[in-house]
Coordinates of N, CA, C and O and ligand atoms in Angstrom, one line a residue:
M1 N 60.5 97.3 78.9 CA 61.7 96.7 78.2 C 62.3 97.8 77.3 O 63.5 98.1 77.4
A2 N 61.5 98.4 76.4 CA 62.0 99.4 75.5 C 62.6 100.5 76.2 O 63.7 101.0 75.9
G3 N 61.9 100.9 77.3 CA 62.4 102.0 78.2 C 63.8 101.6 78.7 O 64.7 102.5 78.7
R4 N 64.0 100.4 79.1 CA 65.3 100.0 79.7 C 66.4 100.0 78.6 O 67.5 100.5 78.9
V5 N 66.0 99.6 77.4 CA 67.0 99.6 76.3 C 67.4 101.1 76.1 O 68.6 101.4 75.9
L6 N 66.4 101.9 76.0 CA 66.7 103.3 75.7 C 67.6 103.9 76.8 O 68.5 104.6 76.5
T7 N 67.2 103.6 78.1 CA 68.1 104.1 79.2 C 69.5 103.6 79.0 O 70.5 104.4 79.2
S8 N 69.6 102.3 78.7 CA 71.0 101.8 78.5 C 71.7 102.5 77.4 O 72.9 102.8 77.5
L9 N 71.0 102.8 76.3 CA 71.7 103.5 75.2 C 72.1 104.9 75.6 O 73.2 105.4 75.3
L10 N 71.2 105.5 76.4 CA 71.6 106.9 76.9 C 72.8 106.9 77.8 O 73.7 107.7 77.6
V11 N 72.8 105.8 78.7 CA 74.0 105.7 79.6 C 75.2 105.5 78.8 O 76.3 106.1 79.0
L12 N 75.1 104.6 77.8 CA 76.3 104.3 77.0 C 76.8 105.5 76.2 O 77.9 105.8 76.2
G13 N 75.8 106.2 75.7 CA 76.1 107.4 74.9 C 76.9 108.4 75.8 O 77.9 109.0 75.4
T14 N 76.4 108.6 77.0 CA 77.0 109.5 77.9 C 78.4 109.1 78.2 O 79.4 109.9 78.3
A15 N 78.6 107.7 78.4 CA 79.9 107.2 78.8 C 80.9 107.5 77.6 O 82.0 107.9 77.8
L16 N 80.4 107.2 76.4 CA 81.3 107.4 75.2 C 81.7 108.8 75.0 O 82.8 109.1 74.6
S17 N 80.7 109.7 75.2 CA 81.0 111.1 74.9 C 81.5 111.9 76.2 O 81.6 113.1 76.2
G18 N 81.7 111.1 77.2 CA 82.0 111.7 78.6 C 83.1 112.7 78.5 O 84.0 112.6 77.7
C19 N 83.0 113.7 79.3 CA 84.0 114.8 79.3 C 85.3 114.3 80.0 O 86.4 114.8 79.6
A20 N 85.2 113.4 80.9 CA 86.4 113.0 81.6 C 87.1 111.9 80.9 O 86.5 111.0 80.3
S21 N 88.4 111.8 81.1 CA 89.1 110.7 80.5 C 90.1 110.0 81.5 O 90.6 110.7 82.4
W22 N 90.2 108.8 81.3 CA 91.1 108.0 82.3 C 92.5 108.4 81.9 O 93.0 108.2 80.8
E23 N 93.2 108.9 82.9 CA 94.6 109.3 82.6 C 95.6 108.1 82.5 O 95.5 107.2 83.2
P24 N 96.5 108.2 81.5 CA 97.4 107.1 81.2 C 98.3 106.7 82.4 O 98.6 105.5 82.5
E25 N 98.6 107.6 83.2 CA 99.5 107.2 84.3 C 98.8 106.5 85.5 O 99.5 106.0 86.4
V26 N 97.5 106.5 85.4 CA 96.8 105.7 86.5 C 97.2 104.3 86.4 O 97.1 103.7 85.3
V27 N 97.6 103.6 87.5 CA 98.2 102.3 87.4 C 97.2 101.2 87.2 O 97.6 100.0 87.0
F28 N 95.9 101.4 87.3 CA 94.9 100.4 87.1 C 94.0 100.8 85.9 O 93.8 102.0 85.7
P29 N 93.4 99.8 85.2 CA 92.6 100.1 84.0 C 91.2 100.5 84.4 O 90.7 100.1 85.4
E30 N 90.6 101.3 83.5 CA 89.2 101.7 83.7 C 88.3 100.5 83.9 O 87.3 100.6 84.6
N31 N 88.6 99.5 83.2 CA 87.7 98.3 83.2 C 88.2 97.3 84.3 O 88.0 96.1 84.2
Y32 N 88.7 97.8 85.4 CA 89.2 96.9 86.5 C 88.2 96.0 87.0 O 88.5 94.9 87.4
R33 N 86.9 96.3 86.9 CA 85.8 95.5 87.4 C 85.7 94.2 86.6 O 85.2 93.2 87.1
S34 N 86.2 94.2 85.4 CA 86.1 92.9 84.6 C 87.5 92.3 84.5 O 87.6 91.1 84.0
T35 N 88.5 93.0 84.9 CA 89.9 92.4 84.7 C 90.6 92.1 86.0 O 91.5 91.3 86.0
Y36 N 90.2 92.7 87.1 CA 90.8 92.5 88.4 C 89.9 91.6 89.2 O 88.8 91.3 88.9
K37 N 90.5 91.2 90.4 CA 89.8 90.3 91.3 C 89.4 91.1 92.5 O 90.2 91.8 93.1
K38 N 88.1 91.0 92.9 CA 87.6 91.7 94.1 C 88.0 90.8 95.3 O 87.6 89.7 95.4
V39 N 88.8 91.4 96.2 CA 89.2 90.6 97.4 C 88.5 91.1 98.7 O 88.6 90.4 99.7
A40 N 87.9 92.2 98.6 CA 87.1 92.7 99.8 C 85.9 93.4 99.3 O 86.0 94.4 98.5
S41 N 84.7 92.9 99.7 CA 83.4 93.5 99.3 C 83.2 94.7 100.2 O 83.8 94.9 101.2
C42 N 82.2 95.5 99.8 CA 81.8 96.7 100.5 C 81.9 96.6 102.1 O 81.1 95.8 102.7
T43 N 82.8 97.3 102.7 CA 82.9 97.3 104.1 C 83.3 98.7 104.6 O 83.8 99.5 103.8
K44 N 83.1 98.9 105.9 CA 83.4 100.2 106.4 C 84.9 100.3 106.5 O 85.6 99.4 106.9
S45 N 85.5 101.5 106.1 CA 86.9 101.7 106.1 C 87.4 102.0 107.5 O 86.7 102.7 108.2
A46 N 88.6 101.7 107.7 CA 89.3 102.1 109.0 C 90.0 103.4 108.8 O 90.6 103.9 109.7
H47 N 90.0 103.9 107.5 CA 90.7 105.1 107.2 C 89.9 106.3 107.6 O 88.7 106.4 107.2
P48 N 90.5 107.3 108.3 CA 89.7 108.4 108.8 C 89.0 109.2 107.6 O 88.0 109.8 107.9
A49 N 89.6 109.3 106.4 CA 89.0 110.1 105.4 C 88.2 109.3 104.4 O 87.6 109.8 103.4
A50 N 88.0 108.0 104.6 CA 87.2 107.2 103.7 C 86.0 106.8 104.4 O 85.9 106.8 105.6
N51 N 85.0 106.3 103.6 CA 83.8 105.9 104.2 C 83.6 104.4 104.0 O 84.0 103.6 104.9
Y52 N 83.1 103.9 102.9 CA 83.0 102.5 102.6 C 83.8 102.2 101.4 O 84.1 103.0 100.5
I53 N 84.4 100.9 101.4 CA 85.4 100.6 100.4 C 85.2 99.2 99.9 O 84.6 98.3 100.5
E54 N 85.7 99.0 98.7 CA 86.0 97.7 98.1 C 87.5 97.6 97.8 O 88.1 98.6 97.5
T55 N 88.0 96.4 97.8 CA 89.4 96.2 97.4 C 89.5 95.2 96.3 O 88.9 94.2 96.3
W56 N 90.3 95.6 95.3 CA 90.5 94.8 94.1 C 92.0 94.7 93.8 O 92.8 95.6 94.1
I57 N 92.4 93.5 93.3 CA 93.8 93.3 93.0 C 94.0 92.9 91.5 O 93.1 92.2 91.0
S58 N 95.2 93.2 91.0 CA 95.5 92.7 89.6 C 95.7 91.2 89.6 O 96.1 90.7 90.6
P59 N 95.4 90.6 88.5 CA 95.5 89.1 88.5 C 96.9 88.6 88.8 O 97.0 87.5 89.4
D60 N 97.9 89.3 88.5 CA 99.3 88.8 88.7 C 99.6 88.8 90.2 O 100.6 88.2 90.6
G61 N 98.8 89.4 91.0 CA 99.0 89.4 92.5 C 98.2 88.3 93.2 O 98.3 88.2 94.4
S62 N 97.4 87.6 92.5 CA 96.4 86.7 93.1 C 97.0 85.6 93.9 O 96.6 85.4 95.0
D63 N 98.1 85.0 93.4 CA 98.7 83.9 94.1 C 99.4 84.4 95.4 O 99.2 83.8 96.5
A64 N 100.0 85.5 95.3 CA 100.7 86.1 96.5 C 99.7 86.5 97.6 O 99.9 86.3 98.8
W65 N 98.5 87.0 97.1 CA 97.5 87.4 98.0 C 96.9 86.2 98.8 O 96.7 86.2 100.0
S66 N 96.7 85.1 98.0 CA 96.1 83.9 98.6 C 97.2 83.3 99.6 O 96.8 82.8 100.7
A67 N 98.4 83.3 99.2 CA 99.5 82.8 100.1 C 99.5 83.5 101.4 O 99.6 82.9 102.5
L68 N 99.4 84.8 101.3 CA 99.4 85.7 102.5 C 98.1 85.3 103.4 O 98.3 85.3 104.6
A69 N 97.0 85.1 102.7 CA 95.8 84.8 103.5 C 96.0 83.5 104.2 O 95.6 83.4 105.4
V70 N 96.6 82.5 103.6 CA 96.8 81.2 104.3 C 97.8 81.4 105.5 O 97.5 80.9 106.6
Q71 N 98.8 82.2 105.3 CA 99.8 82.4 106.4 C 99.1 83.1 107.6 O 99.3 82.8 108.7
L72 N 98.3 84.1 107.2 CA 97.6 84.9 108.3 C 96.6 84.0 109.0 O 96.5 84.0 110.3
A73 N 95.9 83.2 108.2 CA 94.9 82.3 108.8 C 95.5 81.3 109.8 O 95.0 80.8 110.8
A74 N 96.8 80.9 109.5 CA 97.6 80.0 110.3 C 98.2 80.7 111.5 O 98.9 80.1 112.3
G75 N 97.9 82.0 111.6 CA 98.4 82.7 112.8 C 99.8 83.3 112.7 O 100.3 83.8 113.6
D76 N 100.3 83.3 111.5 CA 101.6 83.9 111.2 C 101.5 85.4 111.0 O 101.4 85.8 109.8
T77 N 101.5 86.2 112.0 CA 101.3 87.6 111.8 C 102.6 88.3 111.6 O 102.6 89.6 111.4
E78 N 103.7 87.6 111.8 CA 105.0 88.2 111.6 C 105.5 88.2 110.2 O 106.6 88.6 109.8
T79 N 104.7 87.6 109.3 CA 105.1 87.4 107.9 C 105.6 88.7 107.2 O 105.0 89.7 107.4
T80 N 106.6 88.5 106.4 CA 107.1 89.6 105.6 C 107.0 89.2 104.2 O 107.9 89.1 103.5
A81 N 105.8 89.1 103.8 CA 105.5 88.6 102.4 C 106.0 89.6 101.4 O 106.0 90.8 101.6
V82 N 106.6 89.0 100.3 CA 107.0 89.9 99.2 C 106.0 89.8 98.1 O 105.7 88.7 97.6
L83 N 105.5 90.9 97.7 CA 104.4 90.9 96.7 C 105.1 91.1 95.3 O 106.2 91.8 95.3
P84 N 104.6 90.5 94.3 CA 105.3 90.6 93.0 C 105.3 92.0 92.4 O 104.3 92.7 92.5
E85 N 106.5 92.3 91.7 CA 106.6 93.6 91.0 C 105.5 93.7 90.0 O 105.2 92.7 89.3
G86 N 104.9 94.8 89.9 CA 103.8 95.0 88.9 C 102.4 94.9 89.5 O 101.5 95.3 88.9
M87 N 102.3 94.2 90.6 CA 101.0 94.0 91.2 C 100.4 95.3 91.6 O 101.1 96.2 92.1
V88 N 99.1 95.4 91.4 CA 98.3 96.6 91.7 C 97.2 96.3 92.7 O 96.5 95.2 92.5
I89 N 97.1 97.1 93.7 CA 95.9 97.0 94.6 C 95.1 98.3 94.5 O 95.7 99.4 94.6
V90 N 93.9 98.2 94.3 CA 93.0 99.3 94.2 C 92.0 99.3 95.4 O 91.3 98.3 95.6
K91 N 91.9 100.4 96.1 CA 90.8 100.6 97.1 C 89.8 101.6 96.5 O 90.2 102.7 96.3
V92 N 88.6 101.1 96.3 CA 87.6 101.9 95.7 C 86.8 102.5 96.8 O 86.3 101.7 97.7
Q93 N 86.7 103.8 96.9 CA 86.0 104.4 98.1 C 84.7 105.0 97.7 O 84.6 105.7 96.6
Y94 N 83.7 104.7 98.5 CA 82.3 105.2 98.2 C 81.8 106.1 99.4 O 82.3 106.0 100.5
D95 N 80.8 106.9 99.0 CA 80.2 107.7 100.1 C 79.2 107.0 100.9 O 79.0 107.3 102.1
D96 N 78.6 105.9 100.4 CA 77.5 105.3 101.0 C 77.8 103.9 101.5 O 78.7 103.2 100.9
S97 N 77.0 103.4 102.4 CA 77.2 102.0 103.0 C 76.8 100.9 102.0 O 77.1 99.7 102.3
K98 N 76.2 101.2 100.9 CA 75.9 100.1 99.9 C 77.0 100.1 98.8 O 76.9 99.4 97.8
C99 N 77.9 101.0 98.8 CA 79.0 101.2 97.8 C 78.3 101.4 96.4 O 78.6 100.7 95.5
Q100 N 77.4 102.4 96.4 CA 76.8 102.7 95.1 C 77.3 104.1 94.6 O 77.3 104.4 93.4
T101 N 77.6 105.0 95.5 CA 78.1 106.3 95.1 C 79.6 106.4 95.2 O 80.1 106.5 96.3
L102 N 80.2 106.3 94.1 CA 81.7 106.3 94.0 C 82.3 107.7 94.4 O 81.8 108.7 94.0
A103 N 83.2 107.6 95.3 CA 83.9 108.9 95.7 C 85.2 109.1 95.0 O 85.4 110.1 94.3
N104 N 86.1 108.1 95.1 CA 87.4 108.2 94.5 C 88.1 106.8 94.7 O 87.5 105.9 95.2
Y105 N 89.4 106.8 94.2 CA 90.2 105.6 94.4 C 91.5 105.9 95.0 O 92.1 107.0 94.8
T106 N 92.1 104.9 95.8 CA 93.5 105.0 96.1 C 94.1 103.7 95.5 O 93.4 102.7 95.4
A107 N 95.3 103.8 95.0 CA 95.9 102.6 94.4 C 97.4 102.5 94.7 O 98.1 103.5 95.0
M108 N 97.9 101.3 94.8 CA 99.3 101.0 95.0 C 99.8 100.1 93.9 O 99.2 99.0 93.7
K109 N 101.0 100.4 93.3 CA 101.6 99.5 92.3 C 103.0 99.1 92.8 O 103.8 100.0 93.2
K110 N 103.2 97.8 92.9 CA 104.5 97.3 93.4 C 105.6 97.6 92.4 O 105.5 97.1 91.2
L111 N 106.6 98.3 92.8 CA 107.8 98.6 91.9 C 108.9 97.5 92.1 O 108.8 96.7 93.0
A112 N 109.9 97.6 91.3 CA 111.1 96.8 91.5 C 111.7 97.0 92.9 O 111.7 98.1 93.4
V113 N 112.3 95.9 93.5 CA 112.9 96.0 94.8 C 114.0 97.1 94.7 O 114.8 97.1 93.8
G114 N 114.0 98.1 95.6 CA 115.0 99.1 95.7 C 114.6 100.4 94.8 O 115.3 101.4 94.9
A115 N 113.5 100.3 94.1 CA 113.1 101.5 93.3 C 112.7 102.7 94.1 O 112.9 103.8 93.7
A116 N 112.0 102.4 95.2 CA 111.5 103.6 96.0 C 111.5 103.1 97.5 O 110.4 103.0 98.1
P117 N 112.6 102.7 98.1 CA 112.7 102.1 99.4 C 112.0 102.9 100.5 O 111.4 102.4 101.4
D118 N 112.1 104.2 100.4 CA 111.5 105.1 101.4 C 109.9 104.9 101.5 O 109.3 105.2 102.5
V119 N 109.3 104.5 100.4 CA 107.9 104.3 100.4 C 107.5 102.9 100.1 O 106.5 102.6 99.5
G120 N 108.4 102.0 100.5 CA 108.1 100.6 100.5 C 108.1 100.0 99.0 O 107.5 98.9 98.8
D121 N 108.8 100.6 98.1 CA 108.8 100.2 96.7 C 107.4 100.1 96.1 O 107.1 99.2 95.4
W122 N 106.5 101.0 96.5 CA 105.2 101.1 95.9 C 105.1 102.5 95.2 O 105.6 103.5 95.7
N123 N 104.3 102.5 94.1 CA 103.8 103.8 93.6 C 102.4 104.0 94.1 O 101.6 103.1 94.0
W124 N 102.3 105.1 94.8 CA 101.0 105.4 95.5 C 100.2 106.5 94.7 O 100.7 107.5 94.3
Q125 N 98.9 106.2 94.5 CA 98.1 107.1 93.7 C 96.8 107.4 94.4 O 96.1 106.5 94.9
F126 N 96.4 108.7 94.3 CA 95.0 109.1 94.7 C 94.3 109.6 93.4 O 94.8 110.6 92.8
V127 N 93.3 108.9 93.1 CA 92.7 109.1 91.7 C 91.2 109.5 91.9 O 90.5 108.9 92.8
D128 N 90.7 110.5 91.2 CA 89.3 110.9 91.4 C 88.3 109.9 90.7 O 88.8 108.9 90.0
E129 N 87.1 110.1 90.8 CA 86.1 109.2 90.4 C 86.0 109.0 88.9 O 85.4 108.1 88.3
N130 N 86.7 109.9 88.1 CA 86.7 109.9 86.7 C 88.0 109.3 86.1 O 88.2 109.3 84.9
G131 N 88.9 108.8 87.0 CA 90.1 108.3 86.6 C 91.2 109.3 86.3 O 92.1 109.1 85.6
E132 N 91.0 110.5 86.9 CA 92.0 111.6 86.8 C 92.8 111.6 88.1 O 92.3 111.5 89.2
C133 N 94.1 111.9 87.9 CA 95.0 111.9 89.1 C 94.7 113.1 90.0 O 94.8 114.2 89.6
N134 N 94.3 112.9 91.3 CA 94.4 113.9 92.2 C 95.9 114.1 92.6 O 96.4 115.2 92.7
D135 N 96.6 113.0 92.8 CA 98.0 113.0 93.0 C 98.5 111.5 92.7 O 98.2 110.6 93.5
C136 N 99.1 111.4 91.5 CA 99.5 110.1 91.1 C 100.9 109.7 91.5 O 101.5 108.7 91.1
A137 N 101.5 110.5 92.4 CA 102.8 110.2 93.0 C 102.8 110.6 94.4 O 103.5 111.5 94.9
S138 N 101.8 110.1 95.2 CA 101.6 110.6 96.5 C 102.7 110.2 97.5 O 102.9 110.9 98.5
G139 N 103.3 109.1 97.3 CA 104.5 108.7 98.1 C 104.3 108.8 99.6 O 103.5 108.2 100.2
A140 N 105.2 109.7 100.2 CA 105.3 109.7 101.7 C 104.0 110.0 102.4 O 103.8 109.5 103.5
S141 N 103.1 110.8 101.8 CA 101.9 111.1 102.5 C 101.0 109.9 102.7 O 100.2 109.9 103.7
C142 N 101.2 108.9 101.9 CA 100.4 107.6 102.1 C 101.3 106.7 103.0 O 100.8 106.0 103.9
A143 N 102.5 106.5 102.6 CA 103.4 105.5 103.2 C 103.5 105.7 104.7 O 103.7 104.8 105.4
G144 N 103.5 107.0 105.1 CA 103.7 107.3 106.5 C 102.7 106.5 107.4 O 103.0 105.9 108.4
C145 N 101.4 106.6 107.0 CA 100.4 105.9 107.7 C 100.5 104.4 107.5 O 100.3 103.7 108.5
H146 N 100.7 104.0 106.3 CA 100.8 102.6 106.0 C 101.9 101.9 106.8 O 101.9 100.7 106.9
K147 N 103.0 102.6 107.2 CA 104.1 102.0 107.9 C 103.6 101.4 109.2 O 104.3 100.4 109.7
S148 N 102.5 101.8 109.7 CA 102.0 101.2 111.0 C 101.1 100.1 110.7 O 100.5 99.5 111.6
C149 N 100.9 99.8 109.4 CA 99.9 98.7 109.1 C 100.7 97.4 108.8 O 101.8 97.4 108.5
G150 N 100.0 96.3 108.8 CA 100.5 95.0 108.4 C 99.6 94.3 107.5 O 98.6 94.9 107.1
P151 N 99.9 93.2 107.0 CA 101.0 92.3 107.4 C 102.1 92.3 106.4 O 103.2 91.9 106.7
A152 N 101.9 92.7 105.1 CA 103.0 92.8 104.2 C 103.5 94.2 104.3 O 102.9 95.1 104.8
P153 N 104.8 94.4 103.8 CA 105.3 95.7 103.9 C 104.5 96.8 103.4 O 104.1 96.9 102.2
L154 N 104.0 97.7 104.3 CA 103.2 98.9 104.0 C 101.9 98.6 103.4 O 101.3 99.4 102.7
M155 N 101.4 97.4 103.7 CA 100.0 97.1 103.3 C 99.1 97.0 104.5 O 99.5 96.4 105.5
C156 N 97.9 97.6 104.4 CA 97.1 97.7 105.6 C 96.0 96.6 105.6 O 95.5 96.3 106.7
S157 N 95.6 96.1 104.4 CA 94.6 95.1 104.4 C 95.1 93.8 105.0 O 96.3 93.5 104.9
H158 N 94.2 93.0 105.5 CA 94.6 91.6 106.0 C 93.9 90.6 105.1 O 92.7 90.4 105.3
P159 N 94.6 90.1 104.1 CA 93.9 89.2 103.2 C 93.2 88.0 103.9 O 93.8 87.5 104.8
K160 N 92.0 87.7 103.4 CA 91.3 86.5 104.0 C 91.2 85.5 102.9 O 91.1 85.7 101.7
K161 N 91.1 84.2 103.4 CA 90.9 83.1 102.5 C 89.6 83.1 101.9 O 88.6 83.5 102.5
Ligands
HEC1 C1 95.7 107.6 108.0 C2 96.2 106.4 107.5 C3 96.2 106.1 106.0 C4 96.7 107.0 105.0 C5 97.3 108.4 105.2 C6 96.6 106.3 103.8 N1 96.0 105.0 104.0 FE1 95.7 103.6 102.6 N2 94.9 102.4 104.0 C7 94.7 102.7 105.3 C8 93.9 101.6 106.0 C9 93.6 101.6 107.4 C10 93.7 100.7 105.0 C11 92.9 99.4 105.1 C12 91.6 99.4 104.4 C13 90.6 100.4 105.0 O1 90.2 100.2 106.2 O2 90.3 101.5 104.4 C14 94.3 101.2 103.7 C15 94.3 100.5 102.6 C16 94.8 100.9 101.4 C17 94.8 100.2 100.1 C18 94.4 98.7 100.0 C19 95.7 97.9 100.1 C20 96.2 97.9 101.5 O3 97.4 98.4 101.7 O4 95.5 97.4 102.4 C21 95.4 101.0 99.2 C22 95.6 100.7 97.7 C23 95.7 102.3 99.8 N3 95.4 102.2 101.2 C24 96.3 103.3 99.2 C25 96.6 104.5 99.8 C26 97.1 105.7 99.1 C27 97.4 105.8 97.7 C28 97.3 106.7 100.1 C29 97.7 108.1 99.9 C30 97.0 108.9 98.8 C31 96.9 106.1 101.4 N4 96.5 104.8 101.2 C32 96.9 106.8 102.5 C33 95.2 103.8 105.9 C34 95.8 104.9 105.3

């Protein structure tokens, strides 16, 4: 018990004094695990450069995500759902099949209609495991592949009920 407490304190100390800092332009918060909703648990990614992934959404997107899941479950694959401005989707990418070794994050934030029509009115980000931007305005490099995905504009996940 004492050992575990000590370990916890050491981990906390390392976190507090950590050299890396979460960059302000990253569209999701560092504490997303307690503030966002997990919509897909650890699964194998269909992305060629990812291994295993979890998907999380911001709470303001929860209703739209559920509505989309209902439409898809009803067989409506032609749906052109509009997701709310400000909604964020985070794909957490891991090296291992148990989703224990974090590799990095990709994230999408829904912008105002017409703000970035070439890239589906999303802000696209590739963020490293410490919350630093690898490329926080990735745009076309991401949207190009996502254009072939469904069901919502430029979204590749298929929400489930
Ligand atoms: C080669 C195709 C491809 C490229 C390039 C790509 N993605 Fe994706 N993305 C996918 C696929 C497929 C999924 C579905 C989940 C999975 O299997 O990994 C996905 C899912 C996502 C999700 C979860 C929400 C959703 O749309 O399903 C986010 C967020 C995301 N990608 C962000 C990005 C960002 C940011 C970039 C660029 C840095 C990017 N993606 C580049 C194929 C791609």
